Short mmCIF file of C-alpha atoms in Angstrom, two decimals:
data_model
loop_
_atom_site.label_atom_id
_atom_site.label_comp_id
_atom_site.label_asym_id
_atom_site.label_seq_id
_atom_site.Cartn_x
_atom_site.Cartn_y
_atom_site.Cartn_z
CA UNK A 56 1.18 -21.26 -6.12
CA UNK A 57 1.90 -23.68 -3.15
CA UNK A 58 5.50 -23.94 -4.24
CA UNK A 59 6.67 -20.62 -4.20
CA UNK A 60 5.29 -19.39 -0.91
CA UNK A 61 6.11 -22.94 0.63
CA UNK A 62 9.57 -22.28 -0.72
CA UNK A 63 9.55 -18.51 0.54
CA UNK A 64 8.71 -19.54 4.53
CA UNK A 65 10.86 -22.56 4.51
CA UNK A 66 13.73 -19.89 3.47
CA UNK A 67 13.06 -17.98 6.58
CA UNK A 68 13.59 -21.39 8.93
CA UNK A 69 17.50 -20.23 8.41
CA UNK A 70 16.45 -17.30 10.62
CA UNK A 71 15.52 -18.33 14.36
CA UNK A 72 12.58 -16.98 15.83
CA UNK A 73 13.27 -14.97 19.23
CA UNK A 74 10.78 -13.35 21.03
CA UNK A 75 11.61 -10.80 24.18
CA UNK A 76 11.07 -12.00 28.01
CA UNK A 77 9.13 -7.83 28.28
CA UNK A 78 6.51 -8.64 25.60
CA UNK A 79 3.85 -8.61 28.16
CA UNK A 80 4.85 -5.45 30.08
CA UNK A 81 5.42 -3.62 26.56
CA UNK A 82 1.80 -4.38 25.33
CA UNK A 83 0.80 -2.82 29.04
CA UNK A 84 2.88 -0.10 28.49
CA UNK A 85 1.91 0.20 24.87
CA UNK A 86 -1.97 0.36 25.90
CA UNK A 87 -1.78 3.06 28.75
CA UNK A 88 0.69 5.43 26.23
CA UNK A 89 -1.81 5.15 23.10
CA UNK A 90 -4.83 6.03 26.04
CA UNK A 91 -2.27 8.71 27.39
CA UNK A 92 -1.54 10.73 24.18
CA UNK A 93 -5.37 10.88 22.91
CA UNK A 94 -4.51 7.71 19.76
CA UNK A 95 -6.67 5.90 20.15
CA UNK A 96 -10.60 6.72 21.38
CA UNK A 97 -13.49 5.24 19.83
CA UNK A 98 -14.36 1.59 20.36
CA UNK A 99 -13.79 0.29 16.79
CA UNK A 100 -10.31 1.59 16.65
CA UNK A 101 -9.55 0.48 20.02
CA UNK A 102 -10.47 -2.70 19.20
CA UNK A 103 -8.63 -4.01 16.25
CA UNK A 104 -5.85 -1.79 17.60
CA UNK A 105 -5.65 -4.56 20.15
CA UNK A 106 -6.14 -7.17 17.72
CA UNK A 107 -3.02 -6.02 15.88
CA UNK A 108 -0.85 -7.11 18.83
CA UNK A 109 1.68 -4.46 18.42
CA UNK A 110 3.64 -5.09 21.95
CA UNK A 111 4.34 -8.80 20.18
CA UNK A 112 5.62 -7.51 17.18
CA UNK A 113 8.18 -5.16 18.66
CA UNK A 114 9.11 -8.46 21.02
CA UNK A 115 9.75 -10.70 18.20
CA UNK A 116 11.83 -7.78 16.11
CA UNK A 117 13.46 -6.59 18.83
CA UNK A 118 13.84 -9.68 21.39
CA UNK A 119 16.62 -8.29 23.32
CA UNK A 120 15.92 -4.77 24.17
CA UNK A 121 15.63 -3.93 27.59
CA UNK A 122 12.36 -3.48 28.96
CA UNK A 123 11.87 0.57 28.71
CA UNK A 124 13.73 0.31 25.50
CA UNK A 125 10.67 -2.54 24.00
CA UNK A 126 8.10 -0.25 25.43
CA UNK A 127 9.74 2.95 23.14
CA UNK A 128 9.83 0.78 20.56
CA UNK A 129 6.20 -0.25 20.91
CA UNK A 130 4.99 2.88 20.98
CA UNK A 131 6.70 3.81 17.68
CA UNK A 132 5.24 0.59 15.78
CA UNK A 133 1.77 1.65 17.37
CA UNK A 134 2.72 5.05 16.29
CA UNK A 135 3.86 4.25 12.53
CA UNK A 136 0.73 1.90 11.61
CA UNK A 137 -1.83 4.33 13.22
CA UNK A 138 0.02 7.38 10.71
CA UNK A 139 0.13 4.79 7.76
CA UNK A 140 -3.84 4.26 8.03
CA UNK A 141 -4.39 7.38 7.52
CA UNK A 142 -1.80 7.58 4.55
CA UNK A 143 -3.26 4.81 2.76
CA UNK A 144 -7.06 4.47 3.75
CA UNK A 145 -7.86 7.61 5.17
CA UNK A 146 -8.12 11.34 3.37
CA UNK A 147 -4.59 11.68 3.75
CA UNK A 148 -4.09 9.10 0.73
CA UNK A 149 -5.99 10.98 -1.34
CA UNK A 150 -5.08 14.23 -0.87
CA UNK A 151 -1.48 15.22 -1.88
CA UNK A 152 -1.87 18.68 -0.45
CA UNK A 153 -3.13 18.18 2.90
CA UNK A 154 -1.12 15.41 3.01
CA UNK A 155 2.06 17.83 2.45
CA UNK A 156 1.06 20.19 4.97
CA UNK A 157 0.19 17.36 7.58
CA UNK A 158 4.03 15.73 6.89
CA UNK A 159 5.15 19.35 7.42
CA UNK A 160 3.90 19.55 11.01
CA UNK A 161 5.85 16.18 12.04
CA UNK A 162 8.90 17.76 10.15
CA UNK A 163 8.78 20.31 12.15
CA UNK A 164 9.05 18.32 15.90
CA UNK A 165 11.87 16.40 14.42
CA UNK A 166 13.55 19.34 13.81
CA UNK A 167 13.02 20.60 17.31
CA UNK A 168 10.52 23.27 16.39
CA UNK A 169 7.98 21.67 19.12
CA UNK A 170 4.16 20.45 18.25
CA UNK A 171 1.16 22.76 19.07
CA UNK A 172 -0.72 21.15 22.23
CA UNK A 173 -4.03 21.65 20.65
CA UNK A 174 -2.84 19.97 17.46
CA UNK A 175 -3.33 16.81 16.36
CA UNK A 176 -2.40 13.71 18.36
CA UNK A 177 0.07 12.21 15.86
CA UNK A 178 1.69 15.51 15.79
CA UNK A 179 1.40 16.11 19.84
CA UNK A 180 2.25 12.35 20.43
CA UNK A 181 5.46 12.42 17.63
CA UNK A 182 6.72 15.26 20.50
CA UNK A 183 6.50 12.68 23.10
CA UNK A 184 8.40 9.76 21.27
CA UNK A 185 11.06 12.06 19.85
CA UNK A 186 12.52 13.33 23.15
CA UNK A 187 12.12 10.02 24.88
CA UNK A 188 14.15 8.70 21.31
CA UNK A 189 16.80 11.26 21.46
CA UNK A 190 18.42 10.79 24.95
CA UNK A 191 21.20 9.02 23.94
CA UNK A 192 20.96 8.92 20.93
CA UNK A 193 23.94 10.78 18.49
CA UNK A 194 23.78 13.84 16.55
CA UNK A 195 24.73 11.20 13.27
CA UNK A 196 22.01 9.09 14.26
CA UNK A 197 19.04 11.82 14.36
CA UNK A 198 20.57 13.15 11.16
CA UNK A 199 19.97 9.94 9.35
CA UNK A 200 17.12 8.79 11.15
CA UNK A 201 15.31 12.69 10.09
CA UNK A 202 16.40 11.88 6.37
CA UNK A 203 14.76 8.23 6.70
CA UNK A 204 11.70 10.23 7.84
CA UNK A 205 11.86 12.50 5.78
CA UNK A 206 12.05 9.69 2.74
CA UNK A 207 9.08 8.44 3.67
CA UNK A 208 6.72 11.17 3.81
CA UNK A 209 8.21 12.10 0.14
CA UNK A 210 7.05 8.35 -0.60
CA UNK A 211 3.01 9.05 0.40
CA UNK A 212 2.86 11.90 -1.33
CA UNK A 213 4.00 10.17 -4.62
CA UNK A 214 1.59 7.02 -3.50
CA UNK A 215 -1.29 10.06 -3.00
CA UNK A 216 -0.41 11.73 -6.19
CA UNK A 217 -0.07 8.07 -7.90
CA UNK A 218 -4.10 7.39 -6.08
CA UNK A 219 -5.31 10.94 -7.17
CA UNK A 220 -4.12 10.05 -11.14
CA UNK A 221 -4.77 6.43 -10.54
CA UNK A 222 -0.93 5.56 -11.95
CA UNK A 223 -0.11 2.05 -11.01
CA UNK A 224 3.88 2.24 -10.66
CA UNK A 225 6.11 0.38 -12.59
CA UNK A 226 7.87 -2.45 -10.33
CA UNK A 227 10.91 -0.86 -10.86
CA UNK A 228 9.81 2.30 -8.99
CA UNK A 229 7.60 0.54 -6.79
CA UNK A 230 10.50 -0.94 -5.27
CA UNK A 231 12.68 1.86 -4.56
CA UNK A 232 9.84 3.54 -2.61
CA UNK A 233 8.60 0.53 -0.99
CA UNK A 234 11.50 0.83 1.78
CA UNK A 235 10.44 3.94 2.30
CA UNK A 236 6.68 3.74 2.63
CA UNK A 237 6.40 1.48 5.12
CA UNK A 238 9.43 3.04 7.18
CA UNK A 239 11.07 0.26 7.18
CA UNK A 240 14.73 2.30 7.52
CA UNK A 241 13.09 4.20 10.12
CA UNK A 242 12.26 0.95 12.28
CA UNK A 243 16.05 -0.58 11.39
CA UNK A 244 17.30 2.81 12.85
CA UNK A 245 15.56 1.66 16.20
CA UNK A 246 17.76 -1.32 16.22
CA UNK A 247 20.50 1.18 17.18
CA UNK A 248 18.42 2.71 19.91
CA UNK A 249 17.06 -0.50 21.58
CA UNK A 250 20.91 -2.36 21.45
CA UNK A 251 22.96 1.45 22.16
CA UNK A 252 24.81 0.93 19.44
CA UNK A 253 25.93 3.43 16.76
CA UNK A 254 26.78 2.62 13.78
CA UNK A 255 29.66 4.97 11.93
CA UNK A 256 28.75 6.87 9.03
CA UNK A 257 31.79 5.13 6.85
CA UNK A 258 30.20 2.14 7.65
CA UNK A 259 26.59 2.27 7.16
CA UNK A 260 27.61 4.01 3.36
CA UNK A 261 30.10 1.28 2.41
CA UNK A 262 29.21 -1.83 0.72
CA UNK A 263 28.26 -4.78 1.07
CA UNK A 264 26.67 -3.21 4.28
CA UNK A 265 24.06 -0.43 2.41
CA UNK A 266 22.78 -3.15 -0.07
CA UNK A 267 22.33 -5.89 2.84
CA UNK A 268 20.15 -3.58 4.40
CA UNK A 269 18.49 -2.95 1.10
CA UNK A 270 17.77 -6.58 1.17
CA UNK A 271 16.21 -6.24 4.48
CA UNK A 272 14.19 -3.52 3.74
CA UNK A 273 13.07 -5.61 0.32
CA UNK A 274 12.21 -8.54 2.48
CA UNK A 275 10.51 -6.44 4.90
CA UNK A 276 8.17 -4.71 2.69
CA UNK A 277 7.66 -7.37 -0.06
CA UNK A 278 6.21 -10.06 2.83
CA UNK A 279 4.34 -7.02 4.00
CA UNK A 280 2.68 -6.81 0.56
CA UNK A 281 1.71 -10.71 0.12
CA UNK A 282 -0.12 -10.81 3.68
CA UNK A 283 -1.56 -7.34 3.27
CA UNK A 284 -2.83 -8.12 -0.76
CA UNK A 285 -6.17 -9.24 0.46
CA UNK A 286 -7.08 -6.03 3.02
CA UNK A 287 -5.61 -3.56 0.45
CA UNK A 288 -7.80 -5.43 -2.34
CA UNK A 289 -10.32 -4.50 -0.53
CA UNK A 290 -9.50 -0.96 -0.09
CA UNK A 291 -9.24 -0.78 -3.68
CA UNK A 292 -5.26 -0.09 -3.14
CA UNK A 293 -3.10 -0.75 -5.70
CA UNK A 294 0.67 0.10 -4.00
CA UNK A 295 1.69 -3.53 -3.68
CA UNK A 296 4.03 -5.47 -5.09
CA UNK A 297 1.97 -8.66 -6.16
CA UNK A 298 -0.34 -5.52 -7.75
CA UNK A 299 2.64 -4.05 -9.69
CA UNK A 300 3.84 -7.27 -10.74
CA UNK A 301 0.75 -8.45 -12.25
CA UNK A 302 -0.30 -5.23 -14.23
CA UNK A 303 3.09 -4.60 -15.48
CA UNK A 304 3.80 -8.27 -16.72
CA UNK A 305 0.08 -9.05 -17.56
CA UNK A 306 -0.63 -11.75 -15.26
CA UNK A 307 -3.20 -13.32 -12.85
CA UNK A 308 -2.93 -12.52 -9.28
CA UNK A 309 -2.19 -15.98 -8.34
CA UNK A 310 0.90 -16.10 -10.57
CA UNK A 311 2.27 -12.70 -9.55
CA UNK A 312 2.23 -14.11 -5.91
CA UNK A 313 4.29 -16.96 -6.64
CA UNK A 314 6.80 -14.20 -8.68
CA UNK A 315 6.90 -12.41 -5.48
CA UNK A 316 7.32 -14.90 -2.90
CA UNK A 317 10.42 -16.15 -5.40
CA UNK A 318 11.62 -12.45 -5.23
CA UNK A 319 11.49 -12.28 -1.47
CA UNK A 320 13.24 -16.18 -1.41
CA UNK A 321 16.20 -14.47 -3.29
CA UNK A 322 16.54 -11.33 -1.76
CA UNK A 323 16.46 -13.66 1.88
CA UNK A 324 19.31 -15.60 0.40
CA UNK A 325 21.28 -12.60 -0.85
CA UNK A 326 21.09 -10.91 2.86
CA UNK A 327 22.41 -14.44 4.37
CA UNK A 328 25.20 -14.57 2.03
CA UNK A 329 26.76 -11.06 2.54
CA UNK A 330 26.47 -11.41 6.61
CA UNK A 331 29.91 -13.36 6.95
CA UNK A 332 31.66 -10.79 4.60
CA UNK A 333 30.21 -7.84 7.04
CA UNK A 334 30.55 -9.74 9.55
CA UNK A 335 34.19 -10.47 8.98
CA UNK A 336 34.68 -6.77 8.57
CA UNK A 337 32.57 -5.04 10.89
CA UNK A 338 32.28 -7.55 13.92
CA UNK A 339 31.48 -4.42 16.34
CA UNK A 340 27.92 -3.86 14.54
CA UNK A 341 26.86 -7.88 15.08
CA UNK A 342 23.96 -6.47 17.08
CA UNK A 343 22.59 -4.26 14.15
CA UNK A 344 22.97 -7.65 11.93
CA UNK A 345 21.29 -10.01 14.55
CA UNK A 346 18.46 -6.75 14.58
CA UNK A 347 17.60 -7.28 10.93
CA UNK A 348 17.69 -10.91 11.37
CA UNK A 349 15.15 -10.42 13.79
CA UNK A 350 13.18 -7.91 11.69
CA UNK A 351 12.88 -10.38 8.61
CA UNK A 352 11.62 -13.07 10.66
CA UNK A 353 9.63 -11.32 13.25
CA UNK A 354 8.03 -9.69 10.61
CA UNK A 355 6.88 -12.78 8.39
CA UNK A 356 5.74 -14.34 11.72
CA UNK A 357 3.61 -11.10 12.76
CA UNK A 358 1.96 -10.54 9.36
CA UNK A 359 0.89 -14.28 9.10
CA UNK A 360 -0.95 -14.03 12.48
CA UNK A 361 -2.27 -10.60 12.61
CA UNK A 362 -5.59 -9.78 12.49
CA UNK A 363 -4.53 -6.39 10.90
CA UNK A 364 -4.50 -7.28 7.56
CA UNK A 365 -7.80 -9.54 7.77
CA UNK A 366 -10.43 -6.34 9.48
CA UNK A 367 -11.33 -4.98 6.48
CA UNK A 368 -12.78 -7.92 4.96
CA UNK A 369 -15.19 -7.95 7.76
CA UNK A 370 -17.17 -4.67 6.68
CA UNK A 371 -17.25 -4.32 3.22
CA UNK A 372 -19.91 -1.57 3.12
CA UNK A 373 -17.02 0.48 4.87
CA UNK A 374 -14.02 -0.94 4.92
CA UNK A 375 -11.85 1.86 7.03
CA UNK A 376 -14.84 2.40 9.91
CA UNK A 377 -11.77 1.54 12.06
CA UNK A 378 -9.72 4.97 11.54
CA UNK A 379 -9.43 7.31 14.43
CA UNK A 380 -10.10 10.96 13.26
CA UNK A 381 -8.67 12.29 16.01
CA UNK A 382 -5.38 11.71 14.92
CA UNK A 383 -5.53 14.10 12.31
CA UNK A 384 -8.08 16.32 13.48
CA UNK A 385 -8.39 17.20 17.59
CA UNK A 386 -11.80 18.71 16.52
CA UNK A 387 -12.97 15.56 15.44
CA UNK A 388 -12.72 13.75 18.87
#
């Protein structure tokens, strides 16, 4: 098992780690905002919400936004995670319906049709990000960035429909709505924001440019799924990759994590090699290209130090104490 995963991070050393001078003001900023728009309230959630060092991880994928830009961004990472808890270990996961109508009401602010004050925090907080988002930002851009959104939230209800039947997905279709399910388009759409950039519509349909982002988003959510394996073993989740792999092939864990880390080696190597052709096209979007650079490798180092993926080994009587219901629920606060 050593060999592929060894293999797999030395394959990343082609990517240079970065890391933004702001990190330190964003996790300030991060911390008042979350207090500010009612996320985060009782002590256990506060806690490993600090833990999960959020303000770092936008620095590292993001290293040269300007300050107020890394703070946005911060707030949508702290945003994202706190709405996929409740997606994957929270009732939302487990129940398609509510889960519909819940998606609905953050529709409904990206589409300008406001969020009820009384209403839930990630609805009431998505209000506050999207205008602050949206300044400069083009009419192209939201248009995309909505479907992206949109994507997603069609993703957890087929992972909450999948939990409800107890279907394990075939890799095939695991794959496809992995880069959805962990918004990973939605947080490569940020690159745009934090470097004001915009990338034409001819260009981010043509090819080689839509599958090098593919690769991205594959690399993305497949390291993702080998440093989350032992939290959402816990959890009794089975929307992982090393999961997928070793029910549809038949295999011990341990093997389907070296078949994974091997998958993530080549899909690393297939993102390096189309850069120069993209490149040599497209120079004016280098700052989108040096973004996912950033993304792969901030990402890899962020999951491998996290505390994230590790708290829910440390209560196995209840695994998701840490949720906030709040978020979902003002009545609950």
């Amino acid at each position: 098992m050593t060999g592929p995963v060894t293999r797999m991070v030395e394959a990343f050393e082609a990517i240079a780690p970065e890391c933004n001078p702001h990190a330190d003001a964003a996790t300030a900023h991060l911390n008042r905002w979350v207090g500010e728009q009612g996320l985060i309230g009782r002590a256990a959630a506060r806690e490993r919400f600090d833990r999960a060092a959020f303000g770092w991880f936008a620095a590292i994928t993001y290293p040269t936004a300007s300050e107020r830009d890394l703070g946005l961004v911060a707030d949508w990472f702290a945003w994202l995670f706190l709405l996929d808890d409740q997606l994957d270990d929270g009732v939302l996961g487990r129940d398609p319906e509510r889960t519909h109508q819940f998606l609905g009401a953050l529709f409904g602010v990206l589409e300008g049709k406001g969020a009820d004050p009384a209403g839930p925090s990630i609805v009431t907080s998505l209000a506050d990000l999207w205008d602050r988002t949206t300044e400069t930002a083009s009419e192209a851009w939201r248009r995309r960035f909505v479907e992206h959104v949109v994507a997603g939230g069609l993703a957890a209800g087929w992972e909450s429909a999948n939990r409800v039947s107890g279907t394990i997905p075939g890799e095939a279709d695991y794959v496809e709505k992995r880069r959805h399910t962990g918004a990973i388009y939605v947080c490569f759409d940020l690159i745009e924001i934090a470097e004001h950039l915009d990338v034409p519509a001819e260009v981010y349909d043509s090819e080689p440019f839509a599958e090098a982002v593919r690769a991205a988003c594959d690399v993305v959510g497949w390291t993702n799924d080998l440093y989350s394996l032992d939290k959402e073993t816990a959890l009794g989740e089975y929307h992982n990759l090393v999961t997928v792999v070793q029910h549809a092939r038949g295999i011990g864990q341990t093997e389907a994590i070296g078949v994974v880390a091997e998958r993530i080696t080549r899909r690393l190597r297939e993102y390096l090699a189309a850069e120069p052709l993209i490149r040599k096209r497209h120079k004016e979007i280098e700052p989108y290209l040096a973004g996912l650079r950033s993304w792969m490798r901030g990402n890899l180092d962020w999951s491998a130090s996290t505390r994230r993926y590790r708290e829910a080994l440390h209560d196995t009587e209840n695994p998701a104490s840490y949720l906030e219901p709040a978020l979902i629920d003002r009545s609950a606060a």
